Coordinates of C-alpha atoms in Angstrom, one line a residue:
Chain A
M1 CA -33.6 -10.3 -5.5
S2 CA -32.3 -8.3 -8.5
R3 CA -31.6 -10.4 -11.6
R4 CA -29.9 -7.8 -13.6
T5 CA -26.3 -8.9 -12.8
S6 CA -25.8 -12.6 -12.9
P7 CA -23.0 -14.0 -10.7
V8 CA -20.1 -15.9 -12.2
I9 CA -21.0 -19.1 -10.4
P10 CA -24.4 -20.4 -11.5
G11 CA -27.4 -20.3 -9.3
F12 CA -27.6 -19.6 -5.6
G13 CA -29.7 -22.8 -5.2
L14 CA -27.1 -25.0 -6.9
T15 CA -24.1 -23.6 -5.0
L16 CA -25.9 -23.7 -1.6
G17 CA -27.0 -27.3 -2.3
Y18 CA -23.6 -28.4 -3.3
T19 CA -22.0 -26.7 -0.3
L20 CA -24.5 -28.4 2.1
V21 CA -24.1 -31.9 0.6
Y22 CA -20.3 -31.6 0.6
L23 CA -20.2 -30.2 4.1
S24 CA -22.6 -32.9 5.4
L25 CA -20.8 -35.8 3.9
L26 CA -17.4 -34.7 5.0
V27 CA -18.0 -32.8 8.2
L28 CA -21.5 -32.8 9.7
I29 CA -22.4 -36.5 9.4
P30 CA -19.2 -37.9 11.0
L31 CA -19.3 -35.3 13.7
G32 CA -23.0 -35.9 14.2
A33 CA -22.5 -39.6 14.5
M34 CA -20.0 -39.0 17.2
F35 CA -22.6 -36.9 19.1
V36 CA -25.2 -39.6 18.6
H37 CA -22.8 -42.2 19.9
A38 CA -21.9 -40.0 22.9
A39 CA -25.6 -39.5 23.6
Q40 CA -25.9 -43.1 24.7
L41 CA -24.1 -42.0 27.9
T42 CA -26.0 -40.3 30.7
W43 CA -24.9 -36.9 31.8
A44 CA -23.4 -38.4 34.9
E45 CA -21.4 -41.0 33.0
F46 CA -20.3 -38.3 30.5
W47 CA -19.2 -36.1 33.3
T48 CA -17.3 -38.9 35.1
I49 CA -15.4 -39.6 31.9
I50 CA -14.4 -36.1 31.1
S51 CA -13.6 -35.0 34.7
A52 CA -11.2 -37.9 35.3
P53 CA -7.9 -36.4 36.3
R54 CA -6.1 -38.1 33.4
V55 CA -8.5 -36.5 30.9
V56 CA -8.3 -33.1 32.6
A57 CA -4.5 -33.2 32.6
A58 CA -4.5 -34.2 28.9
L59 CA -7.0 -31.4 28.1
K60 CA -4.9 -28.8 29.7
L61 CA -1.8 -30.1 28.0
S62 CA -3.3 -30.2 24.5
F63 CA -4.9 -26.8 24.6
G64 CA -2.0 -25.2 26.5
T65 CA 0.7 -26.4 24.2
A66 CA -1.4 -25.6 21.1
F67 CA -2.0 -22.1 22.4
V68 CA 1.7 -21.5 23.2
A69 CA 2.8 -22.9 19.9
A70 CA 0.3 -20.7 18.0
L71 CA 1.6 -17.7 20.0
I72 CA 5.2 -18.5 19.1
N73 CA 4.2 -18.9 15.5
G74 CA 2.2 -15.7 15.7
L75 CA 5.5 -13.9 16.6
I76 CA 8.0 -15.9 14.4
G77 CA 5.6 -16.3 11.5
T78 CA 5.0 -12.5 11.4
L79 CA 8.7 -11.8 11.4
L80 CA 9.2 -14.4 8.7
A81 CA 6.4 -13.0 6.6
W82 CA 7.9 -9.5 7.1
A83 CA 11.3 -10.6 6.0
L84 CA 10.0 -12.4 2.9
V85 CA 7.7 -9.5 1.8
R86 CA 9.9 -6.5 2.6
Y87 CA 13.4 -7.6 1.8
S88 CA 14.9 -9.2 -1.2
F89 CA 17.9 -11.4 -0.4
P90 CA 19.6 -14.3 -2.1
G91 CA 17.6 -17.5 -1.5
R92 CA 14.4 -15.7 -0.7
K93 CA 12.4 -17.8 -3.2
V94 CA 13.8 -21.0 -1.8
I95 CA 13.0 -20.0 1.8
D96 CA 9.6 -18.9 0.7
A97 CA 9.0 -22.4 -0.8
M98 CA 10.3 -24.1 2.3
I99 CA 7.7 -22.5 4.5
D100 CA 5.1 -25.0 3.3
L101 CA 7.3 -28.1 3.9
P102 CA 5.8 -28.9 7.3
F103 CA 2.5 -29.4 5.4
A104 CA 4.0 -31.8 2.9
L105 CA 6.1 -33.8 5.3
P106 CA 4.4 -36.8 7.0
T107 CA 4.0 -35.6 10.6
A108 CA 5.4 -38.8 11.9
V109 CA 8.7 -38.1 10.1
A110 CA 8.8 -34.6 11.6
G111 CA 8.1 -36.1 15.0
I112 CA 10.9 -38.7 14.7
A113 CA 13.4 -36.1 13.3
L114 CA 12.6 -33.7 16.1
T115 CA 12.9 -36.4 18.7
A116 CA 16.3 -37.5 17.4
L117 CA 17.5 -33.9 17.6
Y118 CA 16.0 -32.9 21.0
A119 CA 16.2 -36.2 23.0
P120 CA 18.7 -36.0 25.8
N121 CA 21.2 -37.9 23.6
G122 CA 20.4 -35.9 20.5
M123 CA 22.4 -33.0 19.1
V124 CA 20.4 -30.2 20.6
G125 CA 19.1 -32.3 23.5
Q126 CA 22.7 -32.8 24.7
I127 CA 23.2 -29.1 25.1
A128 CA 19.9 -28.8 26.9
A129 CA 20.8 -31.7 29.2
W130 CA 24.1 -30.0 29.9
L131 CA 22.3 -26.8 30.8
G132 CA 20.1 -29.0 33.1
F133 CA 16.7 -29.3 31.3
K134 CA 15.0 -31.7 29.0
I135 CA 13.2 -30.8 25.7
A136 CA 11.9 -34.1 24.3
Y137 CA 9.5 -36.1 26.5
T138 CA 8.3 -32.8 28.2
P139 CA 5.5 -30.3 27.3
L140 CA 8.3 -28.2 25.9
G141 CA 9.0 -30.9 23.3
I142 CA 5.3 -31.1 22.4
T143 CA 5.1 -27.3 21.9
L144 CA 8.2 -27.6 19.7
A145 CA 6.6 -30.2 17.5
L146 CA 3.4 -28.2 17.3
T147 CA 5.3 -25.0 16.4
F148 CA 7.0 -26.9 13.6
V149 CA 3.7 -28.3 12.2
T150 CA 1.7 -25.1 12.4
L151 CA 4.4 -22.7 11.1
P152 CA 2.9 -22.1 7.6
F153 CA -0.5 -20.9 8.9
V154 CA 0.6 -17.5 10.3
V155 CA 3.2 -16.9 7.5
R156 CA 0.8 -17.6 4.7
T157 CA -2.1 -15.6 6.1
I158 CA 0.0 -12.5 6.9
Q159 CA 2.1 -12.5 3.7
P160 CA -0.5 -11.3 1.2
V161 CA -1.9 -8.7 3.6
L162 CA 1.6 -7.4 4.3
A163 CA 2.4 -7.3 0.6
D164 CA -0.7 -5.2 0.2
I165 CA 0.4 -2.5 2.6
P166 CA 2.4 0.0 0.4
R167 CA 5.6 1.3 1.8
E168 CA 4.2 4.8 1.3
V169 CA 1.9 4.2 4.2
E170 CA 4.9 3.9 6.5
E171 CA 6.5 6.9 4.9
A172 CA 3.3 8.9 5.3
A173 CA 3.3 8.0 9.0
A174 CA 7.0 9.0 9.4
C175 CA 6.3 12.3 7.7
L176 CA 3.6 12.9 10.2
G177 CA 6.2 12.5 13.0
A178 CA 5.5 8.9 14.0
K179 CA 8.5 7.1 15.5
P180 CA 9.3 3.6 14.2
F181 CA 7.6 1.8 17.1
Q182 CA 4.5 4.1 16.7
V183 CA 4.4 3.1 13.0
V184 CA 4.4 -0.5 14.0
R185 CA 1.9 -0.1 16.8
H186 CA -0.6 2.3 15.2
V187 CA -0.2 1.6 11.4
L188 CA 1.1 -1.9 10.7
L189 CA -0.2 -4.0 13.5
P190 CA -3.8 -2.8 13.3
A191 CA -3.8 -3.5 9.6
L192 CA -2.3 -7.0 10.1
L193 CA -4.4 -8.0 13.1
P194 CA -7.4 -9.6 11.4
A195 CA -5.2 -11.7 9.2
W196 CA -2.9 -12.5 12.2
L197 CA -5.9 -13.7 14.2
T198 CA -7.0 -16.0 11.3
G199 CA -3.5 -17.4 11.2
F200 CA -3.4 -17.8 14.9
A201 CA -6.8 -19.6 15.0
L202 CA -5.7 -22.0 12.2
A203 CA -2.4 -22.8 13.9
F204 CA -4.2 -23.3 17.2
A205 CA -6.9 -25.5 15.8
R206 CA -4.4 -27.6 14.0
G207 CA -2.2 -27.8 17.1
V208 CA -5.1 -29.1 19.2
G209 CA -5.8 -31.9 16.8
E210 CA -2.2 -32.8 15.9
Y211 CA -1.3 -36.4 16.6
G212 CA 1.5 -37.8 14.4
S213 CA 4.4 -35.6 15.2
V214 CA 3.6 -35.2 18.9
I215 CA 3.4 -38.9 20.0
F216 CA 7.1 -39.4 19.2
I217 CA 8.4 -36.5 21.0
A218 CA 5.9 -36.4 23.9
G219 CA 6.9 -39.6 25.7
N220 CA 3.2 -40.1 26.4
M221 CA 3.3 -40.4 30.2
P222 CA -0.2 -40.3 31.6
M223 CA -0.8 -37.1 33.6
K224 CA 2.4 -35.5 32.3
T225 CA 2.9 -35.7 28.6
E226 CA -0.2 -37.4 27.3
I227 CA -2.2 -35.4 24.7
L228 CA -6.0 -35.7 24.3
P229 CA -5.9 -37.2 20.8
L230 CA -3.6 -39.9 22.1
L231 CA -5.9 -40.5 25.0
I232 CA -8.7 -41.2 22.5
M233 CA -6.5 -43.7 20.8
V234 CA -5.7 -45.4 24.1
K235 CA -9.4 -45.6 24.9
L236 CA -10.1 -47.1 21.5
D237 CA -7.3 -49.7 22.0
Q238 CA -9.1 -50.7 25.2
Y239 CA -12.4 -51.0 23.3
D240 CA -13.8 -48.1 25.4
Y241 CA -15.7 -46.5 22.5
H242 CA -17.9 -44.5 24.9
G243 CA -14.9 -43.0 26.6
A244 CA -13.3 -42.2 23.3
T245 CA -16.4 -40.5 21.9
A246 CA -16.9 -38.5 25.1
I247 CA -13.4 -37.1 24.9
G248 CA -14.0 -36.4 21.2
V249 CA -17.1 -34.4 22.0
L250 CA -15.3 -32.6 24.7
M251 CA -12.5 -31.6 22.3
L252 CA -14.9 -30.5 19.7
V253 CA -17.0 -28.4 22.0
V254 CA -14.0 -26.6 23.6
S255 CA -12.4 -26.0 20.2
F256 CA -15.6 -24.7 18.7
I257 CA -16.1 -22.3 21.6
L258 CA -12.5 -21.0 21.3
L259 CA -12.7 -20.6 17.5
L260 CA -16.0 -18.8 17.8
L261 CA -14.5 -16.4 20.3
I262 CA -11.6 -15.7 18.0
N263 CA -14.0 -15.1 15.1
L264 CA -16.1 -12.7 17.2
L265 CA -13.0 -10.8 18.2
Q266 CA -12.0 -10.6 14.6
R267 CA -15.4 -9.2 13.6
R268 CA -15.1 -6.5 16.2
I269 CA -11.7 -5.3 15.1
Q270 CA -12.4 -5.6 11.3
T271 CA -13.1 -2.3 9.6
P272 CA -15.9 -2.2 7.0
Chain B
M1 CA 10.0 29.1 4.8
S2 CA 12.5 29.2 2.0
I3 CA 14.2 26.1 0.7
E4 CA 17.8 26.1 -0.6
I5 CA 19.0 23.1 -2.6
S6 CA 22.7 23.1 -3.3
N7 CA 24.7 20.6 -5.4
V8 CA 22.4 17.7 -4.7
S9 CA 23.4 14.5 -6.5
K10 CA 21.9 11.0 -6.2
R11 CA 22.6 7.7 -7.9
F12 CA 20.7 4.4 -7.8
N13 CA 23.4 1.9 -8.7
A14 CA 24.6 2.9 -12.2
F15 CA 21.6 5.2 -12.8
K16 CA 22.3 8.9 -12.2
A17 CA 19.0 10.1 -10.8
L18 CA 20.1 13.7 -9.9
D19 CA 23.2 15.5 -11.0
Q20 CA 24.4 18.6 -9.2
I21 CA 21.0 20.2 -8.6
N22 CA 20.9 23.8 -7.4
L23 CA 17.5 25.4 -6.7
H24 CA 16.2 28.2 -4.5
I25 CA 12.6 28.2 -3.5
N26 CA 11.2 31.4 -1.9
S27 CA 9.1 31.4 1.1
G28 CA 5.4 31.0 0.3
E29 CA 6.1 30.1 -3.3
L30 CA 4.3 27.3 -5.2
V31 CA 6.8 25.6 -7.4
A32 CA 6.3 22.8 -9.9
L33 CA 8.9 20.2 -10.7
L34 CA 8.1 19.3 -14.3
G35 CA 9.6 16.7 -16.5
P36 CA 9.1 13.3 -18.1
S37 CA 9.1 10.1 -16.0
G38 CA 12.6 9.2 -14.9
C39 CA 13.9 12.7 -14.9
G40 CA 14.5 12.7 -11.2
K41 CA 11.7 15.1 -10.1
T42 CA 10.2 12.6 -7.6
T43 CA 13.7 11.8 -6.2
L44 CA 14.3 15.5 -5.7
L45 CA 11.0 15.9 -3.9
R46 CA 11.7 12.9 -1.7
I47 CA 15.2 14.2 -0.9
I48 CA 13.6 17.6 0.2
A49 CA 11.3 15.6 2.5
G50 CA 14.0 13.4 3.9
L51 CA 12.5 10.2 2.6
E52 CA 15.7 9.8 0.5
T53 CA 19.2 10.8 1.4
P54 CA 21.3 12.6 -1.3
D55 CA 24.8 11.2 -2.1
S56 CA 26.1 14.7 -1.9
G57 CA 24.9 18.2 -1.5
N58 CA 22.7 20.1 1.1
I59 CA 19.1 20.9 1.8
V60 CA 18.7 24.1 3.8
F61 CA 15.3 25.2 5.2
H62 CA 15.3 28.9 6.1
G63 CA 19.0 29.1 6.8
E64 CA 19.0 25.8 8.7
D65 CA 20.8 22.8 7.2
V66 CA 18.4 19.9 7.5
S67 CA 20.4 17.5 5.2
R68 CA 21.2 15.0 8.0
R69 CA 17.8 15.4 9.7
D70 CA 15.3 12.6 9.8
V71 CA 12.0 13.0 7.9
R72 CA 10.2 13.0 11.3
D73 CA 12.0 16.2 12.4
R74 CA 11.8 18.1 9.2
N75 CA 8.2 19.2 9.7
V76 CA 7.2 18.7 6.1
G77 CA 3.7 17.7 4.8
F78 CA 4.0 15.1 2.1
V79 CA 1.1 14.1 -0.1
F80 CA 1.6 10.8 -2.0
Q81 CA 0.4 10.1 -5.5
H82 CA -1.7 7.2 -4.3
Y83 CA -2.8 9.0 -1.1
A84 CA -1.3 6.4 1.3
L85 CA -4.2 6.8 3.7
F86 CA -4.4 4.5 6.7
R87 CA -7.2 2.2 5.6
H88 CA -8.1 0.8 9.1
M89 CA -8.7 4.3 10.4
T90 CA -11.7 6.6 9.7
V91 CA -11.2 9.8 7.9
F92 CA -11.2 11.6 11.2
D93 CA -8.5 9.3 12.7
N94 CA -6.4 9.7 9.5
V95 CA -6.3 13.5 9.9
A96 CA -5.8 13.3 13.6
F97 CA -2.9 10.9 13.3
G98 CA -0.1 13.4 13.2
L99 CA -1.4 15.2 16.2
R100 CA -1.9 12.0 18.2
M101 CA 1.7 10.8 17.5
K102 CA 3.2 13.9 19.1
P103 CA 5.2 13.3 22.3
Q104 CA 3.2 13.7 25.5
G105 CA 4.2 17.3 26.2
Q106 CA 3.3 18.7 22.8
R107 CA 0.2 16.6 22.1
P108 CA -3.0 18.7 22.1
S109 CA -5.9 17.6 24.2
E110 CA -8.5 15.3 22.5
A111 CA -11.0 18.3 22.5
E112 CA -8.4 20.4 20.7
I113 CA -7.6 17.6 18.3
D114 CA -11.3 17.3 17.6
R115 CA -11.6 21.0 16.9
R116 CA -8.5 21.1 14.6
V117 CA -9.5 18.0 12.6
H118 CA -13.0 19.4 12.0
E119 CA -11.5 22.7 11.0
L120 CA -9.2 21.0 8.4
L121 CA -12.0 18.8 7.1
G122 CA -14.1 21.9 6.7
M123 CA -11.2 23.5 4.8
V124 CA -11.1 20.6 2.3
Q125 CA -14.9 20.6 2.3
L126 CA -15.3 17.0 3.5
D127 CA -16.4 17.4 7.1
W128 CA -19.4 15.2 6.4
L129 CA -17.1 12.2 5.7
A130 CA -15.4 12.2 9.1
D131 CA -16.7 8.8 10.1
R132 CA -16.1 7.0 6.8
Y133 CA -13.2 4.8 5.9
P134 CA -10.9 5.6 3.0
E135 CA -12.2 2.7 1.0
Q136 CA -15.6 4.4 0.9
L137 CA -14.3 7.6 -0.7
S138 CA -13.7 8.6 -4.3
G139 CA -10.2 9.3 -5.6
G140 CA -10.6 13.1 -5.4
Q141 CA -12.0 12.9 -1.9
R142 CA -9.1 10.7 -0.8
Q143 CA -6.6 13.1 -2.2
R144 CA -8.2 16.0 -0.2
I145 CA -8.2 13.9 2.9
A146 CA -4.5 13.1 2.4
L147 CA -3.9 16.9 2.0
A148 CA -5.8 17.6 5.2
R149 CA -3.8 14.9 7.0
A150 CA -0.5 16.4 5.8
L151 CA -1.6 20.0 6.9
A152 CA -2.8 18.8 10.4
V153 CA 0.7 19.0 11.8
Q154 CA 1.2 22.5 10.5
P155 CA 4.1 21.8 8.3
K156 CA 6.4 24.6 7.2
V157 CA 6.7 23.0 3.7
L158 CA 4.1 21.1 1.7
L159 CA 5.4 18.6 -0.8
L160 CA 3.1 16.9 -3.3
D161 CA 4.1 13.9 -5.5
E162 CA 2.0 13.9 -8.7
P163 CA -1.0 14.9 -6.5
F164 CA -3.5 14.6 -9.3
G165 CA -1.9 11.9 -11.4
A166 CA -4.3 9.1 -10.4
L167 CA -7.5 11.1 -10.9
D168 CA -9.7 11.4 -14.0
A169 CA -9.4 14.5 -16.2
K170 CA -12.4 16.5 -14.9
V171 CA -11.7 15.9 -11.2
R172 CA -8.0 16.7 -11.8
K173 CA -8.9 20.1 -13.3
E174 CA -11.2 21.0 -10.4
L175 CA -8.8 19.9 -7.8
R176 CA -5.8 21.7 -9.1
R177 CA -7.7 25.0 -9.3
W178 CA -8.8 24.3 -5.8
L179 CA -5.2 23.7 -4.7
A180 CA -4.1 27.0 -6.3
R181 CA -6.8 28.8 -4.5
L182 CA -5.9 27.1 -1.2
H183 CA -2.3 28.1 -1.7
D184 CA -3.4 31.7 -2.2
E185 CA -5.1 31.5 1.2
V186 CA -2.5 29.8 3.3
H187 CA 0.7 30.8 1.5
L188 CA 2.6 27.7 2.5
T189 CA 5.9 27.0 0.7
S190 CA 4.8 24.2 -1.6
V191 CA 6.6 22.0 -4.2
F192 CA 4.7 19.6 -6.4
V193 CA 5.8 17.1 -8.9
T194 CA 4.1 16.7 -12.2
H195 CA 4.7 15.4 -15.7
D196 CA 1.7 17.4 -17.1
Q197 CA 2.8 20.8 -18.4
E198 CA -0.7 22.1 -18.4
E199 CA -1.0 21.4 -14.7
A200 CA 2.3 23.1 -14.0
M201 CA 1.3 26.1 -16.1
E202 CA -2.1 26.5 -14.4
V203 CA -1.0 26.0 -10.8
A204 CA 2.6 27.0 -10.2
D205 CA 4.2 30.4 -9.5
R206 CA 7.4 29.0 -11.0
I207 CA 8.2 26.0 -13.0
V208 CA 11.4 23.9 -12.8
V209 CA 11.8 21.9 -15.9
M210 CA 13.9 18.8 -15.4
N211 CA 15.3 16.2 -17.8
K212 CA 17.7 13.3 -17.1
G213 CA 18.6 14.4 -13.6
V214 CA 19.4 18.0 -14.4
I215 CA 17.5 21.2 -14.4
E216 CA 16.9 22.5 -17.9
Q217 CA 15.2 25.8 -17.0
I218 CA 13.7 27.6 -14.0
G219 CA 11.2 30.4 -14.6
S220 CA 7.6 31.6 -14.4
P221 CA 5.1 29.8 -16.6
S222 CA 5.2 32.5 -19.3
E223 CA 9.0 32.7 -19.2
V224 CA 9.5 29.0 -19.8
Y225 CA 6.8 28.9 -22.4
E226 CA 7.9 32.0 -24.3
N227 CA 11.6 31.8 -23.8
P228 CA 12.5 28.2 -23.6
A229 CA 16.1 27.7 -22.7
S230 CA 16.5 24.5 -24.8
D231 CA 14.8 22.4 -27.5
F232 CA 13.8 20.0 -24.8
V233 CA 11.9 22.7 -22.9
Y234 CA 10.4 23.9 -26.1
H235 CA 9.1 20.5 -27.0
F236 CA 8.0 19.5 -23.4
L237 CA 5.9 22.6 -22.8
G238 CA 3.7 22.3 -25.8
D239 CA 3.1 20.9 -29.3
A240 CA 5.8 22.1 -31.7
N241 CA 6.2 22.1 -35.4
R242 CA 9.6 21.6 -37.0
L243 CA 10.0 23.1 -40.5
R244 CA 13.1 22.3 -42.6
V245 CA 14.4 25.4 -44.4
D246 CA 17.6 25.9 -46.4
E247 CA 19.8 27.0 -43.6
G248 CA 18.5 24.6 -41.0
E249 CA 15.2 24.2 -39.2
V250 CA 12.5 26.5 -37.7
L251 CA 10.6 25.6 -34.5
F252 CA 7.1 27.1 -34.0
R253 CA 4.0 26.3 -32.1
P254 CA 0.8 25.4 -33.9
H255 CA -0.8 28.7 -33.2
E256 CA 2.2 30.7 -34.4
I257 CA 1.3 30.4 -38.0
A258 CA -0.3 32.5 -40.8
L259 CA -2.3 30.7 -43.5
S260 CA -3.2 31.9 -46.9
R261 CA -4.6 30.6 -50.2
E262 CA -2.2 32.7 -52.1
A263 CA 1.5 31.8 -52.8
G264 CA 4.2 34.4 -52.5
G265 CA 5.6 36.5 -49.7
G266 CA 8.0 33.7 -48.7
R267 CA 5.2 31.4 -47.8
H268 CA 5.7 27.6 -47.8
S269 CA 3.2 25.4 -49.5
G270 CA 1.4 22.5 -47.9
R271 CA -1.4 20.1 -48.7
V272 CA -4.3 19.8 -46.3
R273 CA -4.3 16.3 -44.8
D274 CA -6.8 16.7 -42.0
I275 CA -9.2 19.3 -40.5
R276 CA -10.3 18.9 -36.9
P277 CA -12.5 21.3 -35.0
L278 CA -11.2 21.9 -31.4
G279 CA -13.9 24.1 -29.9
A280 CA -12.8 27.7 -30.5
L281 CA -10.0 26.7 -32.8
V282 CA -9.6 24.4 -35.8
R283 CA -6.5 22.2 -36.2
I284 CA -5.3 21.8 -39.7
T285 CA -2.6 19.2 -40.5
L286 CA -0.5 20.0 -43.5
E287 CA 1.8 17.8 -45.5
V288 CA 4.9 19.7 -46.5
E289 CA 7.1 18.7 -49.5
G290 CA 10.6 17.7 -48.6
Q291 CA 10.0 16.5 -45.1
D292 CA 8.2 13.6 -43.4
E293 CA 7.1 15.5 -40.3
L294 CA 3.7 17.1 -40.6
V295 CA 3.0 20.7 -39.7
E296 CA 0.0 21.4 -37.5
A297 CA -1.8 24.8 -37.5
E298 CA -4.3 25.8 -34.9
V299 CA -6.2 28.8 -36.1
V300 CA -9.4 30.7 -35.4
R301 CA -12.4 29.7 -37.6
D302 CA -12.8 32.2 -40.4
Q303 CA -13.8 32.6 -44.0
L304 CA -10.6 30.9 -45.2
L305 CA -11.6 27.7 -43.5
A306 CA -15.3 27.8 -44.4
D307 CA -14.8 25.9 -47.7
L308 CA -11.5 24.2 -47.0
S309 CA -11.4 20.5 -47.6
R310 CA -8.8 17.8 -47.5
G311 CA -6.3 17.8 -50.4
D312 CA -6.5 21.5 -50.8
Q313 CA -3.3 23.5 -51.3
L314 CA -2.5 26.1 -48.6
Y315 CA 0.4 28.5 -48.1
F316 CA 1.7 29.2 -44.6
S317 CA 4.4 31.1 -42.8
P318 CA 5.6 30.6 -39.2
R319 CA 5.1 33.7 -37.1
C320 CA 7.6 33.7 -34.3

């Protein structure tokens, strides 16, 4: 290794050591402990727990709603970031600051507020009831809560990238005869895609693990509106620690595989 | 293709960017819009391209009014100061972009696109960079790729906004000579914006000197240099000395001066303040009694200068 240029942060050894210790204490050891605990189960026992219909239903619900919520935010978040970066309008700074509020607000507060609004007797819920469908206490309500909680991810990852694309690039494309949709399709979206995928993955991962805001609006009916994190809590309440860790391991493995896939996809589309 | 600009005006809120601009550009001509920053030259270029709409006035390409026509349909090549290359695309894809965006019926086959792109990259002498990304290129290379990209759609007019502004001095010099040569070969009606009078002098067939939203003078490089229409043009096109005399003031360029050790013959006196060798010439700065402004003389090295030193008394007369 060349020693001619010394990096700003001292020593490779020191930084790596610090990173490993930090990561171990906060992430690897707790997760490892969970695996160790789950390892007390035989494969057959493990399989019985995770293939129970109630667990499978919750698995589908958790990952499904998190996926849809991340997609919705992928769309709305991109538009929001676009409006914030490309236009100046009165109140832009205030709106920009408000984007982060879902992070600051206790998720339970968000859940209760959303439930009050979207329950069949709430302000918006009444309209929905009149139109013949329910929002709160359905997967739709869960998706809504997750959309609220994960809103900042896509906006905040897209914003700087978008600000970095000069207007001239769009003008250059127009001079070359590209129509507006071609500019979006061939110039803007490819440039935004890596950041978009990051935002999407963050929103998705957060949505899968979200607990506080969802339990209020979900109604928590087994097989219908019960999410995986809640199921873990239910098992813990029943002193079924093996069951809880088995589900924990399941969530972790599925999430890890999905995030890995997104990362690989991202690497493929990223230009050097 | 000729360009006719008539009565074009443009305001940005209270700021008058262009005021009643009239300009005719001949087919195949290379014209420089020259002026200080904020003079409206870039706005005029963008209006010709269709990137900006004038508040009033018309743009006519070869007898055809294009004022209301969208930038997409004007068939102009535009080269931006900061290149505006698509950074997620390779050099090849950047140059091919315009061809690939054509509607189905007019789009050439991929084989034809491949041939045309390589031909253009050959023309800008960068064929070997086809698979690189813009980030991996130097400024001069990026600018040539931007030019190749603009030429790919066979525009009828080429517009360049400060094309060499972001490059270092040496590359800038090379590239503008190269551009002048290229223009000699393809004879595409071209307009470029610059604030550098040397650049305009060296490259352009005609120079349009602009100031504060109006055209000060239009003419060949020697016309605007030798017969400036206004004090502004005179000052903008080169260094100038101002000498106060009884009846008013005399303007003359540093090389338009005769120096002598002897008084008399109507010569003015000055004290040597600085002596700087500039290659073939020597610049002598003189302090003149009765005025704060210094007088600069750029003269060929000769016997007179051999033993000249600071503080010496010299006599000079403007030759204009």
